[in-house]
């Protein structure tokens, strides 16, 4: 693992990862340059031993006042010019930003975009930049704040050796440089985004990726029976590890179950490629679904309708790394994916949905 240290931006106090030996670093958020007179005196990064910090907020004491009570991190990765290339993920990011600004009144200044189209190298969706951006999203949050994390890109799995996962696998997200820097594992996503949330703060995650059902490691998974009734499945680790918040609420809509894949397709929009899950989520909101349960059912029904009307969600590919590696490109054809809803706390899914 590369050696680096963690320092706070001299202007906005965002934690920045300083490569060993570097004497200055520029913040991707406020663009201020922080000079380090004696790098050896800077405390080491909490990730220097490969493990996430117990409480990321202790490294993030404040947040720029301009961000207000609503802020969002949107990540869209196309893996351009690689064998894993996807077509719809940056479209997803742009559509999600439009939805947040126009439907839920998120100020543009409170939305941080990480895509390969960004000119600032510190806003490219690398593993390091994604980590820094996730810190930014939750740092200094307080009661009444609404946070959103949207990710569209590859998702995968890796063997879990801790005994926490019932199926034996951790779920992962794949930064643009995952082949050299590794993937972001659900344990780290939970520790960074979920556990620090104080009472009164709401976090909504929209994860459009393969194997994303429990990508945030939230304790409870919503299941429906054949009569449309819902029940919560307990996914708390058998080890007793705490995967909840510090009093806040965290919800995650994801593209599919842990064992399923998600589509990158033009079959839904009929115009251009999008992630099936992101497209259906936005459509559910636009069509007036107003509760958590109806949003989830609206998404699932849209995917079923697309499969029925077109003989399968074609016109694109499956965002699975293994499938693309084996075929050398996209995987076309039908697809069955069931969007999932997980939560840090048990709640009535007929509760009004808002961001």
mmCIF file of C-alpha atoms in Angstrom:
data_model
loop_
_atom_site.group_PDB
_atom_site.id
_atom_site.type_symbol
_atom_site.label_atom_id
_atom_site.label_comp_id
_atom_site.label_asym_id
_atom_site.label_seq_id
_atom_site.Cartn_x
_atom_site.Cartn_y
_atom_site.Cartn_z
ATOM 1 C CA UNK A 1 0.000 0.000 0.000
ATOM 2 C CA UNK A 2 1.246 3.486 -0.857
ATOM 3 C CA UNK A 3 2.489 5.556 2.070
ATOM 4 C CA UNK A 4 0.715 8.847 2.745
ATOM 5 C CA UNK A 5 -0.351 11.099 5.602
ATOM 6 C CA UNK A 6 -3.595 12.884 6.407
ATOM 7 C CA UNK A 7 -3.672 16.686 6.757
ATOM 8 C CA UNK A 8 -6.538 19.166 6.950
ATOM 9 C CA UNK A 9 -6.960 21.738 4.198
ATOM 10 C CA UNK A 10 -5.738 25.113 5.500
ATOM 11 C CA UNK A 11 -8.948 26.769 4.237
ATOM 12 C CA UNK A 12 -11.955 24.428 4.456
ATOM 13 C CA UNK A 13 -10.448 21.773 6.774
ATOM 14 C CA UNK A 14 -11.267 18.886 4.436
ATOM 15 C CA UNK A 15 -8.917 15.943 5.167
ATOM 16 C CA UNK A 16 -6.341 15.557 2.396
ATOM 17 C CA UNK A 17 -4.112 12.563 1.783
ATOM 18 C CA UNK A 18 -0.529 13.805 1.513
ATOM 19 C CA UNK A 19 1.947 11.512 -0.285
ATOM 20 C CA UNK A 20 5.050 10.796 1.759
ATOM 21 C CA UNK A 21 7.627 13.534 1.293
ATOM 22 C CA UNK A 22 5.275 16.034 -0.355
ATOM 23 C CA UNK A 23 5.497 19.607 0.959
ATOM 24 C CA UNK A 24 2.192 20.970 -0.416
ATOM 25 C CA UNK A 25 -1.199 19.731 -1.602
ATOM 26 C CA UNK A 26 -4.163 21.391 -3.340
ATOM 27 C CA UNK A 27 -7.722 20.812 -2.107
ATOM 28 C CA UNK A 28 -10.162 19.487 -4.728
ATOM 29 C CA UNK A 29 -13.071 21.270 -3.036
ATOM 30 C CA UNK A 30 -11.937 24.844 -2.367
ATOM 31 C CA UNK A 31 -8.670 24.702 -4.403
ATOM 32 C CA UNK A 32 -6.603 26.180 -1.566
ATOM 33 C CA UNK A 33 -2.968 25.060 -1.392
ATOM 34 C CA UNK A 34 -1.837 23.716 1.971
ATOM 35 C CA UNK A 35 1.917 23.884 2.620
ATOM 36 C CA UNK A 36 3.560 21.385 4.959
ATOM 37 C CA UNK A 37 6.716 22.687 6.578
ATOM 38 C CA UNK A 38 7.622 19.446 8.311
ATOM 39 C CA UNK A 39 5.795 16.471 6.724
ATOM 40 C CA UNK A 40 7.378 14.048 9.179
ATOM 41 C CA UNK A 41 5.457 15.738 12.009
ATOM 42 C CA UNK A 42 2.055 15.192 10.380
ATOM 43 C CA UNK A 43 0.035 12.350 11.951
ATOM 44 C CA UNK A 44 -0.121 9.237 9.762
ATOM 45 C CA UNK A 45 -3.252 8.477 7.773
ATOM 46 C CA UNK A 46 -5.824 6.274 9.531
ATOM 47 C CA UNK A 47 -5.565 4.000 6.477
ATOM 48 C CA UNK A 48 -1.798 3.503 6.746
ATOM 49 C CA UNK A 49 -2.362 0.066 8.272
ATOM 50 C CA UNK A 50 -5.042 -0.877 5.753
ATOM 51 C CA UNK A 51 -7.985 -0.387 8.137
ATOM 52 C CA UNK A 52 -10.545 2.468 8.172
ATOM 53 C CA UNK A 53 -10.664 4.789 11.193
ATOM 54 C CA UNK A 54 -13.057 3.882 13.985
ATOM 55 C CA UNK A 55 -14.738 7.287 13.651
ATOM 56 C CA UNK A 56 -13.929 9.312 10.504
ATOM 57 C CA UNK A 57 -15.443 12.470 12.009
ATOM 58 C CA UNK A 58 -12.538 12.846 14.398
ATOM 59 C CA UNK A 59 -10.442 13.675 11.343
ATOM 60 C CA UNK A 60 -13.114 15.995 9.879
ATOM 61 C CA UNK A 61 -13.996 18.634 12.473
ATOM 62 C CA UNK A 62 -15.834 21.058 10.178
ATOM 63 C CA UNK A 63 -17.445 21.495 6.790
ATOM 64 C CA UNK A 64 -17.445 24.590 4.542
ATOM 65 C CA UNK A 65 -20.451 26.720 5.481
ATOM 66 C CA UNK A 66 -21.392 27.157 1.808
ATOM 67 C CA UNK A 67 -22.662 23.588 1.679
ATOM 68 C CA UNK A 68 -25.620 24.185 3.979
ATOM 69 C CA UNK A 69 -28.010 21.472 5.103
ATOM 70 C CA UNK A 70 -28.068 19.495 1.841
ATOM 71 C CA UNK A 71 -25.047 18.027 0.116
ATOM 72 C CA UNK A 72 -24.395 15.208 -2.300
ATOM 73 C CA UNK A 73 -21.528 13.178 -3.704
ATOM 74 C CA UNK A 74 -22.140 11.823 -7.214
ATOM 75 C CA UNK A 75 -19.712 9.337 -8.778
ATOM 76 C CA UNK A 76 -19.976 8.104 -12.370
ATOM 77 C CA UNK A 77 -17.224 5.942 -13.868
ATOM 78 C CA UNK A 78 -17.022 4.829 -17.518
ATOM 79 C CA UNK A 79 -13.575 3.126 -17.360
ATOM 80 C CA UNK A 80 -12.932 4.652 -20.777
ATOM 81 C CA UNK A 81 -10.430 2.920 -23.062
ATOM 82 C CA UNK A 82 -10.305 -0.151 -20.825
ATOM 83 C CA UNK A 83 -11.718 -3.634 -21.320
ATOM 84 C CA UNK A 84 -14.233 -2.798 -18.594
ATOM 85 C CA UNK A 85 -15.698 0.247 -20.377
ATOM 86 C CA UNK A 86 -19.306 1.233 -19.632
ATOM 87 C CA UNK A 87 -21.475 3.624 -21.626
ATOM 88 C CA UNK A 88 -24.146 4.970 -19.292
ATOM 89 C CA UNK A 89 -22.494 5.821 -15.985
ATOM 90 C CA UNK A 90 -21.601 9.445 -16.661
ATOM 91 C CA UNK A 91 -25.120 9.957 -18.061
ATOM 92 C CA UNK A 92 -26.386 8.596 -14.739
ATOM 93 C CA UNK A 93 -24.278 11.095 -12.796
ATOM 94 C CA UNK A 94 -25.547 14.054 -14.834
ATOM 95 C CA UNK A 95 -29.174 12.929 -14.539
ATOM 96 C CA UNK A 96 -28.862 12.450 -10.787
ATOM 97 C CA UNK A 97 -27.400 15.940 -10.373
ATOM 98 C CA UNK A 98 -30.310 17.382 -12.385
ATOM 99 C CA UNK A 99 -32.829 15.476 -10.236
ATOM 100 C CA UNK A 100 -31.294 16.652 -6.966
ATOM 101 C CA UNK A 101 -31.179 20.283 -8.055
ATOM 102 C CA UNK A 102 -34.594 20.509 -9.698
ATOM 103 C CA UNK A 103 -36.709 18.079 -7.684
ATOM 104 C CA UNK A 104 -35.143 18.245 -4.232
ATOM 105 C CA UNK A 105 -33.629 21.757 -4.234
ATOM 106 C CA UNK A 106 -29.997 20.785 -3.665
ATOM 107 C CA UNK A 107 -27.803 23.846 -4.351
ATOM 108 C CA UNK A 108 -25.309 23.186 -7.146
ATOM 109 C CA UNK A 109 -22.525 24.335 -4.818
ATOM 110 C CA UNK A 110 -23.425 21.472 -2.451
ATOM 111 C CA UNK A 111 -22.984 18.738 -5.090
ATOM 112 C CA UNK A 112 -19.541 17.212 -5.631
ATOM 113 C CA UNK A 113 -19.144 15.371 -8.952
ATOM 114 C CA UNK A 114 -16.444 12.755 -9.541
ATOM 115 C CA UNK A 115 -16.332 11.606 -13.185
ATOM 116 C CA UNK A 116 -13.684 11.156 -15.868
ATOM 117 C CA UNK A 117 -15.025 14.298 -17.556
ATOM 118 C CA UNK A 118 -13.848 16.533 -14.712
ATOM 119 C CA UNK A 119 -10.839 18.669 -15.635
ATOM 120 C CA UNK A 120 -9.530 18.888 -12.083
ATOM 121 C CA UNK A 121 -7.398 15.753 -11.478
ATOM 122 C CA UNK A 122 -8.529 15.765 -7.863
ATOM 123 C CA UNK A 123 -12.129 15.263 -9.014
ATOM 124 C CA UNK A 124 -11.419 12.163 -11.051
ATOM 125 C CA UNK A 125 -13.050 9.054 -9.515
ATOM 126 C CA UNK A 126 -9.852 7.477 -8.216
ATOM 127 C CA UNK A 127 -9.811 5.506 -4.996
ATOM 128 C CA UNK A 128 -8.023 8.282 -3.118
ATOM 129 C CA UNK A 129 -10.361 10.984 -4.427
ATOM 130 C CA UNK A 130 -13.436 8.895 -3.607
ATOM 131 C CA UNK A 131 -12.192 8.412 -0.050
ATOM 132 C CA UNK A 132 -11.581 12.130 0.379
ATOM 133 C CA UNK A 133 -14.988 12.968 -1.096
ATOM 134 C CA UNK A 134 -16.779 10.556 1.241
ATOM 135 C CA UNK A 135 -15.109 12.253 4.202
ATOM 136 C CA UNK A 136 -16.319 15.599 2.845
ATOM 137 C CA UNK A 137 -19.891 14.324 2.538
ATOM 138 C CA UNK A 138 -20.294 13.402 6.197
ATOM 139 C CA UNK A 139 -17.898 15.736 7.987
ATOM 140 C CA UNK A 140 -19.522 18.202 10.338
ATOM 141 C CA UNK A 141 -23.045 17.001 9.558
ATOM 142 C CA UNK A 142 -25.679 17.982 12.093
ATOM 143 C CA UNK A 143 -29.331 17.349 12.866
ATOM 144 C CA UNK A 144 -31.556 18.326 9.945
ATOM 145 C CA UNK A 145 -28.926 17.654 7.278
ATOM 146 C CA UNK A 146 -29.765 15.552 4.217
ATOM 147 C CA UNK A 147 -26.852 13.735 2.532
ATOM 148 C CA UNK A 148 -26.891 11.798 -0.749
ATOM 149 C CA UNK A 149 -24.275 9.432 -2.199
ATOM 150 C CA UNK A 150 -24.870 8.214 -5.748
ATOM 151 C CA UNK A 151 -22.537 5.747 -7.459
ATOM 152 C CA UNK A 152 -22.781 4.372 -10.989
ATOM 153 C CA UNK A 153 -20.030 2.033 -12.101
ATOM 154 C CA UNK A 154 -18.672 -1.442 -11.634
ATOM 155 C CA UNK A 155 -19.347 -3.411 -8.476
ATOM 156 C CA UNK A 156 -17.777 -6.694 -7.483
ATOM 157 C CA UNK A 157 -17.203 -9.089 -4.591
ATOM 158 C CA UNK A 158 -14.215 -10.447 -2.740
ATOM 159 C CA UNK A 159 -13.801 -13.178 -0.175
ATOM 160 C CA UNK A 160 -14.627 -12.187 3.412
ATOM 161 C CA UNK A 161 -12.286 -13.777 5.943
ATOM 162 C CA UNK A 162 -13.799 -12.134 9.037
ATOM 163 C CA UNK A 163 -16.968 -14.214 9.239
ATOM 164 C CA UNK A 164 -19.186 -11.110 9.111
ATOM 165 C CA UNK A 165 -20.811 -11.867 5.736
ATOM 166 C CA UNK A 166 -23.478 -14.571 5.630
ATOM 167 C CA UNK A 167 -22.623 -15.456 2.022
ATOM 168 C CA UNK A 168 -18.872 -15.312 2.641
ATOM 169 C CA UNK A 169 -18.251 -12.306 0.366
ATOM 170 C CA UNK A 170 -17.697 -8.598 0.865
ATOM 171 C CA UNK A 171 -19.294 -6.297 -1.703
ATOM 172 C CA UNK A 172 -17.058 -3.719 -3.380
ATOM 173 C CA UNK A 173 -17.144 -0.602 -5.561
ATOM 174 C CA UNK A 174 -14.529 -0.178 -8.270
ATOM 175 C CA UNK A 175 -12.782 3.204 -8.587
ATOM 176 C CA UNK A 176 -11.369 4.059 -11.993
ATOM 177 C CA UNK A 177 -7.913 2.909 -10.802
ATOM 178 C CA UNK A 178 -9.087 -0.255 -9.032
ATOM 179 C CA UNK A 179 -6.694 -2.473 -11.008
ATOM 180 C CA UNK A 180 -3.698 -0.818 -9.349
ATOM 181 C CA UNK A 181 -5.144 0.679 -6.149
ATOM 182 C CA UNK A 182 -7.772 -1.901 -5.260
ATOM 183 C CA UNK A 183 -11.514 -1.683 -4.630
ATOM 184 C CA UNK A 184 -13.526 0.079 -1.934
ATOM 185 C CA UNK A 185 -14.928 -2.614 0.358
ATOM 186 C CA UNK A 186 -18.336 -2.434 2.045
ATOM 187 C CA UNK A 187 -16.693 -2.402 5.490
ATOM 188 C CA UNK A 188 -14.905 0.852 4.665
ATOM 189 C CA UNK A 189 -18.011 2.388 3.069
ATOM 190 C CA UNK A 190 -19.951 1.628 6.237
ATOM 191 C CA UNK A 191 -17.246 3.001 8.536
ATOM 192 C CA UNK A 192 -16.873 6.207 6.512
ATOM 193 C CA UNK A 193 -20.448 7.006 5.458
ATOM 194 C CA UNK A 194 -22.738 5.289 7.961
ATOM 195 C CA UNK A 195 -21.258 4.989 11.431
ATOM 196 C CA UNK A 196 -20.458 8.711 11.954
ATOM 197 C CA UNK A 197 -24.039 9.907 11.283
ATOM 198 C CA UNK A 198 -25.427 11.703 14.379
ATOM 199 C CA UNK A 199 -29.062 11.860 15.407
ATOM 200 C CA UNK A 200 -31.264 13.854 13.020
ATOM 201 C CA UNK A 201 -29.060 13.353 9.939
ATOM 202 C CA UNK A 202 -30.378 11.417 6.925
ATOM 203 C CA UNK A 203 -28.137 9.681 4.386
ATOM 204 C CA UNK A 204 -29.554 8.219 1.177
ATOM 205 C CA UNK A 205 -27.300 6.101 -1.015
ATOM 206 C CA UNK A 206 -28.216 5.134 -4.583
ATOM 207 C CA UNK A 207 -25.816 2.424 -5.733
ATOM 208 C CA UNK A 208 -26.085 1.396 -9.400
ATOM 209 C CA UNK A 209 -23.641 -1.488 -9.633
ATOM 210 C CA UNK A 210 -23.457 -5.262 -9.698
ATOM 211 C CA UNK A 211 -23.533 -7.153 -6.382
ATOM 212 C CA UNK A 212 -24.737 -3.990 -4.646
ATOM 213 C CA UNK A 213 -27.577 -5.274 -2.463
ATOM 214 C CA UNK A 214 -25.674 -4.833 0.800
ATOM 215 C CA UNK A 215 -22.868 -2.577 -0.485
ATOM 216 C CA UNK A 216 -23.222 -0.289 2.556
ATOM 217 C CA UNK A 217 -23.336 -3.200 5.046
ATOM 218 C CA UNK A 218 -26.535 -1.774 6.549
ATOM 219 C CA UNK A 219 -28.115 -4.048 9.179
ATOM 220 C CA UNK A 220 -31.583 -4.538 7.643
ATOM 221 C CA UNK A 221 -32.756 -5.629 4.172
ATOM 222 C CA UNK A 222 -36.341 -5.151 2.959
ATOM 223 C CA UNK A 223 -37.974 -8.254 1.447
ATOM 224 C CA UNK A 224 -41.406 -8.650 -0.188
ATOM 225 C CA UNK A 225 -43.451 -11.836 -0.284
ATOM 226 C CA UNK A 226 -45.703 -12.962 -3.154
ATOM 227 C CA UNK A 227 -48.614 -10.945 -1.684
ATOM 228 C CA UNK A 228 -46.682 -7.683 -1.741
ATOM 229 C CA UNK A 229 -46.185 -7.640 2.010
ATOM 230 C CA UNK A 230 -42.794 -6.609 3.312
ATOM 231 C CA UNK A 231 -40.622 -7.906 6.100
ATOM 232 C CA UNK A 232 -37.158 -6.962 7.263
ATOM 233 C CA UNK A 233 -34.260 -9.408 7.038
ATOM 234 C CA UNK A 234 -31.654 -9.093 9.778
ATOM 235 C CA UNK A 235 -28.176 -8.753 8.248
ATOM 236 C CA UNK A 236 -26.314 -7.780 11.411
ATOM 237 C CA UNK A 237 -22.953 -9.598 11.507
ATOM 238 C CA UNK A 238 -22.792 -12.719 13.611
ATOM 239 C CA UNK A 239 -19.576 -11.315 15.109
ATOM 240 C CA UNK A 240 -21.580 -8.556 16.782
ATOM 241 C CA UNK A 241 -19.739 -5.796 14.897
ATOM 242 C CA UNK A 242 -21.741 -2.557 14.883
ATOM 243 C CA UNK A 243 -22.859 -1.563 11.366
ATOM 244 C CA UNK A 244 -25.418 1.083 12.313
ATOM 245 C CA UNK A 245 -25.133 4.856 12.745
ATOM 246 C CA UNK A 246 -24.399 7.107 15.708
ATOM 247 C CA UNK A 247 -28.098 7.935 15.960
ATOM 248 C CA UNK A 248 -28.851 9.061 12.391
ATOM 249 C CA UNK A 249 -30.724 7.353 9.563
ATOM 250 C CA UNK A 250 -29.111 5.668 6.562
ATOM 251 C CA UNK A 251 -30.986 4.185 3.612
ATOM 252 C CA UNK A 252 -29.653 2.545 0.463
ATOM 253 C CA UNK A 253 -31.414 1.827 -2.825
ATOM 254 C CA UNK A 254 -29.225 -0.529 -4.847
ATOM 255 C CA UNK A 255 -29.401 -1.927 -8.347
ATOM 256 C CA UNK A 256 -29.660 -5.615 -7.506
ATOM 257 C CA UNK A 257 -29.186 -8.346 -4.957
ATOM 258 C CA UNK A 258 -25.660 -9.288 -3.886
ATOM 259 C CA UNK A 259 -25.684 -12.261 -6.231
ATOM 260 C CA UNK A 260 -27.060 -10.364 -9.238
ATOM 261 C CA UNK A 261 -25.728 -8.074 -11.947
ATOM 262 C CA UNK A 262 -26.949 -4.654 -13.091
ATOM 263 C CA UNK A 263 -27.509 -3.436 -16.632
ATOM 264 C CA UNK A 264 -25.803 -0.640 -18.535
ATOM 265 C CA UNK A 265 -28.351 -0.308 -21.328
ATOM 266 C CA UNK A 266 -30.252 1.836 -23.820
ATOM 267 C CA UNK A 267 -33.389 -0.326 -23.613
ATOM 268 C CA UNK A 268 -35.074 1.878 -21.035
ATOM 269 C CA UNK A 269 -34.442 5.404 -22.285
ATOM 270 C CA UNK A 270 -34.562 4.345 -25.987
ATOM 271 C CA UNK A 271 -32.198 7.264 -26.588
ATOM 272 C CA UNK A 272 -28.870 6.637 -24.879
ATOM 273 C CA UNK A 273 -27.221 4.262 -22.440
ATOM 274 C CA UNK A 274 -27.974 4.535 -18.741
ATOM 275 C CA UNK A 275 -27.756 2.356 -15.703
ATOM 276 C CA UNK A 276 -31.048 0.486 -15.463
ATOM 277 C CA UNK A 277 -31.315 1.155 -11.743
ATOM 278 C CA UNK A 278 -30.568 4.896 -11.917
ATOM 279 C CA UNK A 279 -33.014 5.364 -14.790
ATOM 280 C CA UNK A 280 -35.780 3.495 -12.956
ATOM 281 C CA UNK A 281 -35.110 5.353 -9.700
ATOM 282 C CA UNK A 282 -35.443 8.727 -11.405
ATOM 283 C CA UNK A 283 -38.549 7.572 -13.280
ATOM 284 C CA UNK A 284 -40.154 6.385 -10.037
ATOM 285 C CA UNK A 285 -39.635 9.846 -8.531
ATOM 286 C CA UNK A 286 -40.851 11.635 -11.653
ATOM 287 C CA UNK A 287 -43.965 9.423 -11.815
ATOM 288 C CA UNK A 288 -45.027 10.507 -8.354
ATOM 289 C CA UNK A 289 -44.036 7.575 -6.133
ATOM 290 C CA UNK A 290 -43.958 9.162 -2.694
ATOM 291 C CA UNK A 291 -43.058 6.429 -0.202
ATOM 292 C CA UNK A 292 -40.021 4.200 0.176
ATOM 293 C CA UNK A 293 -42.052 1.123 -0.663
ATOM 294 C CA UNK A 294 -43.682 2.613 -3.739
ATOM 295 C CA UNK A 295 -40.338 3.918 -5.051
ATOM 296 C CA UNK A 296 -38.834 0.445 -4.667
ATOM 297 C CA UNK A 297 -41.843 -1.252 -6.284
ATOM 298 C CA UNK A 298 -41.884 1.335 -9.082
ATOM 299 C CA UNK A 299 -38.255 0.595 -9.889
ATOM 300 C CA UNK A 300 -38.792 -3.160 -9.887
ATOM 301 C CA UNK A 301 -41.896 -2.906 -12.054
ATOM 302 C CA UNK A 302 -40.118 -0.720 -14.625
ATOM 303 C CA UNK A 303 -37.364 -3.308 -15.003
ATOM 304 C CA UNK A 304 -39.896 -6.142 -15.297
ATOM 305 C CA UNK A 305 -41.808 -4.181 -17.948
ATOM 306 C CA UNK A 306 -38.622 -3.555 -19.930
ATOM 307 C CA UNK A 307 -37.742 -7.240 -19.829
ATOM 308 C CA UNK A 308 -41.249 -8.219 -20.937
ATOM 309 C CA UNK A 309 -41.599 -5.675 -23.748
ATOM 310 C CA UNK A 310 -38.129 -6.140 -25.231
ATOM 311 C CA UNK A 311 -37.502 -9.786 -24.488
ATOM 312 C CA UNK A 312 -34.833 -8.728 -22.026
ATOM 313 C CA UNK A 313 -32.869 -5.596 -21.246
ATOM 314 C CA UNK A 314 -30.610 -5.500 -24.256
ATOM 315 C CA UNK A 315 -28.923 -2.729 -26.190
ATOM 316 C CA UNK A 316 -26.141 -2.567 -23.685
ATOM 317 C CA UNK A 317 -24.197 -4.662 -21.277
ATOM 318 C CA UNK A 318 -23.990 -6.085 -17.819
ATOM 319 C CA UNK A 319 -21.796 -4.191 -15.389
ATOM 320 C CA UNK A 320 -19.992 -7.277 -14.153
ATOM 321 C CA UNK A 321 -16.219 -7.342 -14.296
ATOM 322 C CA UNK A 322 -15.990 -11.075 -14.835
ATOM 323 C CA UNK A 323 -18.493 -11.045 -17.684
ATOM 324 C CA UNK A 324 -16.723 -8.219 -19.471
ATOM 325 C CA UNK A 325 -13.323 -9.796 -18.990
ATOM 326 C CA UNK A 326 -14.485 -13.093 -20.461
ATOM 327 C CA UNK A 327 -16.214 -11.526 -23.450
ATOM 328 C CA UNK A 328 -13.762 -8.699 -24.039
ATOM 329 C CA UNK A 329 -16.582 -6.163 -23.942
ATOM 330 C CA UNK A 330 -20.215 -5.707 -22.978
ATOM 331 C CA UNK A 331 -22.517 -8.595 -22.231
ATOM 332 C CA UNK A 332 -25.758 -8.165 -24.149
ATOM 333 C CA UNK A 333 -29.054 -9.945 -23.740
ATOM 334 C CA UNK A 334 -31.736 -10.353 -21.118
ATOM 335 C CA UNK A 335 -31.165 -9.568 -17.487
ATOM 336 C CA UNK A 336 -32.996 -10.110 -14.253
ATOM 337 C CA UNK A 337 -32.166 -7.649 -11.515
ATOM 338 C CA UNK A 338 -34.183 -6.734 -8.456
ATOM 339 C CA UNK A 339 -33.430 -3.348 -6.882
ATOM 340 C CA UNK A 340 -32.975 -3.601 -3.118
ATOM 341 C CA UNK A 341 -33.642 -1.378 -0.109
ATOM 342 C CA UNK A 342 -31.517 -1.595 3.025
ATOM 343 C CA UNK A 343 -31.562 0.537 6.152
ATOM 344 C CA UNK A 344 -29.627 1.224 9.326
ATOM 345 C CA UNK A 345 -32.890 1.128 11.287
ATOM 346 C CA UNK A 346 -36.224 -0.665 11.040
ATOM 347 C CA UNK A 347 -38.969 1.610 9.678
ATOM 348 C CA UNK A 348 -42.349 1.529 7.935
ATOM 349 C CA UNK A 349 -41.679 1.552 4.176
ATOM 350 C CA UNK A 350 -44.947 3.440 3.682
ATOM 351 C CA UNK A 351 -43.224 6.431 5.235
ATOM 352 C CA UNK A 352 -42.961 9.427 2.853
ATOM 353 C CA UNK A 353 -39.773 9.467 0.781
ATOM 354 C CA UNK A 354 -37.807 12.681 0.406
ATOM 355 C CA UNK A 355 -34.193 13.744 0.031
#
